[in-house]
């Protein structure tokens, strides 16, 4: 018994000694985690070079765009053909993808040996042979009468050509085998966004953000990048890690100086690397008693299958002894231990280097997604990974150690080059069908120039109807006179009060206007809340509350005794009989105060001031916020004679010649007309461009059939139009996996501010997804692209329609003045114009296109409802004083 233990101890000691000897000899092949982290950083730098337009030509890692833009989502279905040309055999496949809820598929294949004369002949002969084989396969499977989509795995650098004419297939995708691996696994696991081949060759692909791929136009979505990482190090980046054996192997290869990373990790070269190490160790007397056999001198004699077999530790040294004996090496036990450990070090280094490069890709994916921790799946294929007894375990362990912030699942691919090509084709087929449906859905929102001209002409006709006495009563665009008969000329001066009532808050302002060289406007204001019980109480209570707020402000400013001129911005529908008379047509925005509708709001304010009996004010003007916008800009630019509101609501005012305003007496001078153009189309004149979504939004609104133009152009409604489109696309199975969430069913959830955020050029799709998640919409990357597109067409149409209406007004102004070319400024206010990333640009472009003889300058207004009200009051006082003189 003691002898047995002694023998075991002796063997263990002998084994340890041999392992230490080999470790010392191959010290440079044993890579620490610090070295691997450094390799990872070097590979990340190479990836960046490959993605950049300027740096790609000199990059070794080429980062080739594959034009595969989407992963399987489980809805793929149908019959597909796949052909796989990548070696001495050509394979044809029929792949059936079932939409049965189980994401199942069925693969039937046929192998065709490729004759040597075809392999070494010209391209035409090769593709003729491929076409013949495919034709034979289709006849065998009784598919010749069907036109099936086809994916072509062609694992060589190539120029695309087309198959023979009598093969009736629709070639949808040319596929790299690495991409095929990712797509095959992506069908089974939708988290799979990396493909890895580790066999006779090695490569990796992954889904990169389009905004980072300089070589391809466009910033939206993602695209699969085929890294071609085998060439990593061809520029010397790995020279400090390459051993004398790596250099000798490279010199003896068919492509010296090329694919250096691949030569350090792929199974095609690892057997040869082992042979070179064993040969040198033998020559130095460290193995086989220094006897160099023919096998050790023969290139390619030790293959990867030998290395894998010798690393089957469970079988002890028997495999190693048998293999070495077959190679006429006649090893001792010490030789077997040493050779087995050489194989371990070589294959372990391969797994380490592969893990470092893969860790770089996983880190990039995590950083692209801006996640602290990421779950993902790597689809993997290749003989080294599949057949080597230790390789997979080593790779997994090192990857998880290098990127502890990534929870990685490794999924083995089944027929990546065949089934994968079919999957790429299936996804391309699905996307093409989806694209057709999405285009059809959004087509009514795309307004060509001819349609926009029609809208402009119709708006012009409606403007004329509103100005004429006999048609004004039935006109939809009411063209309300404001009795504002001038714009600022710079001589305005004095102190003015302004009131601004347009919502749940009420403002009182003191505005000091100076004229002359030190011309300026100073404003002081205070905001007061209007409680709900006041908004919905009696008219007397509401106006008493307003006067109470004025009294507080006058006391706060120390001006209670002064009788100041006042402008009243009252942002509710009013019919004016003069500049200081405005009859309320009806409350909006949640106000329901009784005994106000049909009453003059200026009289109600005066009566409330009398009731309080503390101060007196000179109420000069009741003001619309659109007019205030024009006047604010008119103070800075005398050329400003148009005011535009493009925000929650939409409206325009402009200075019209008195001779054209038949509903007001007098022909001299000009008057500002408040168009109230939101009602354009209420008579059906633009029904040809209203979509079913516009009609749904209108029917669900508080005022069906009213303000139709406003409902197509203003911020209050654009988000709701988008929501209706998203519901329709989801019902068609084109969004959110066909599931309409509870939040998407809620009217008003999609606020217009989300359109502005989603359409921002600075916003990555990941951030778009986060916005949608805040709305309770669980979206994929593809969903986010579609949502962004929907938002884009809705807001673009709004800007174009607004531009067409404005073009009608500037053209009218040009004709009024009788000039060939008009220079005019438009004062603009509103959140849609100010905050939406593209609205203002599209609006300006549309006006320029439709009114080319008008040079229109757009000026942002500053506080049209406050400052504008004071300026209207100042202009009215100036004109009144001139009239008196």
PDB file of C-alpha atoms in Angstrom, residues 459-481 654 660-664 673-675:
ATOM      1  CA  UNK A 459     -56.624  79.927 -47.771  1.00  0.00           C
ATOM      2  CA  UNK A 460     -56.349  83.040 -49.948  1.00  0.00           C
ATOM      3  CA  UNK A 461     -59.949  82.598 -51.118  1.00  0.00           C
ATOM      4  CA  UNK A 462     -61.155  82.151 -47.504  1.00  0.00           C
ATOM      5  CA  UNK A 463     -59.295  85.318 -46.417  1.00  0.00           C
ATOM      6  CA  UNK A 464     -61.191  87.269 -49.109  1.00  0.00           C
ATOM      7  CA  UNK A 465     -64.565  85.781 -48.037  1.00  0.00           C
ATOM      8  CA  UNK A 466     -63.896  86.905 -44.453  1.00  0.00           C
ATOM      9  CA  UNK A 467     -63.130  90.488 -45.529  1.00  0.00           C
ATOM     10  CA  UNK A 468     -66.196  90.975 -47.761  1.00  0.00           C
ATOM     11  CA  UNK A 469     -69.459  92.214 -46.257  1.00  0.00           C
ATOM     12  CA  UNK A 470     -71.742  89.840 -48.190  1.00  0.00           C
ATOM     13  CA  UNK A 471     -69.705  86.642 -47.472  1.00  0.00           C
ATOM     14  CA  UNK A 472     -68.285  87.394 -43.991  1.00  0.00           C
ATOM     15  CA  UNK A 473     -71.259  85.941 -42.096  1.00  0.00           C
ATOM     16  CA  UNK A 474     -70.721  82.502 -43.670  1.00  0.00           C
ATOM     17  CA  UNK A 475     -66.911  82.632 -43.873  1.00  0.00           C
ATOM     18  CA  UNK A 476     -64.986  80.066 -41.822  1.00  0.00           C
ATOM     19  CA  UNK A 477     -61.904  82.328 -41.544  1.00  0.00           C
ATOM     20  CA  UNK A 478     -63.610  85.210 -39.720  1.00  0.00           C
ATOM     21  CA  UNK A 479     -60.994  87.967 -40.353  1.00  0.00           C
ATOM     22  CA  UNK A 480     -61.905  89.860 -37.177  1.00  0.00           C
ATOM     23  CA  UNK A 481     -61.011  93.592 -37.086  1.00  0.00           C
ATOM     24  CA  UNK A 654     -51.588  90.965 -40.223  1.00  0.00           C
ATOM     25  CA  UNK A 660     -60.094  95.902 -48.355  1.00  0.00           C
ATOM     26  CA  UNK A 661     -61.957  95.558 -45.008  1.00  0.00           C
ATOM     27  CA  UNK A 662     -65.585  95.939 -46.082  1.00  0.00           C
ATOM     28  CA  UNK A 663     -66.995  95.182 -42.614  1.00  0.00           C
ATOM     29  CA  UNK A 664     -65.381  98.349 -41.135  1.00  0.00           C
ATOM     30  CA  UNK A 673     -56.902  91.716 -38.849  1.00  0.00           C
ATOM     31  CA  UNK A 674     -57.073  88.732 -36.481  1.00  0.00           C
ATOM     32  CA  UNK A 675     -57.711  85.975 -39.015  1.00  0.00           C
TER      33      UNK A 675
END
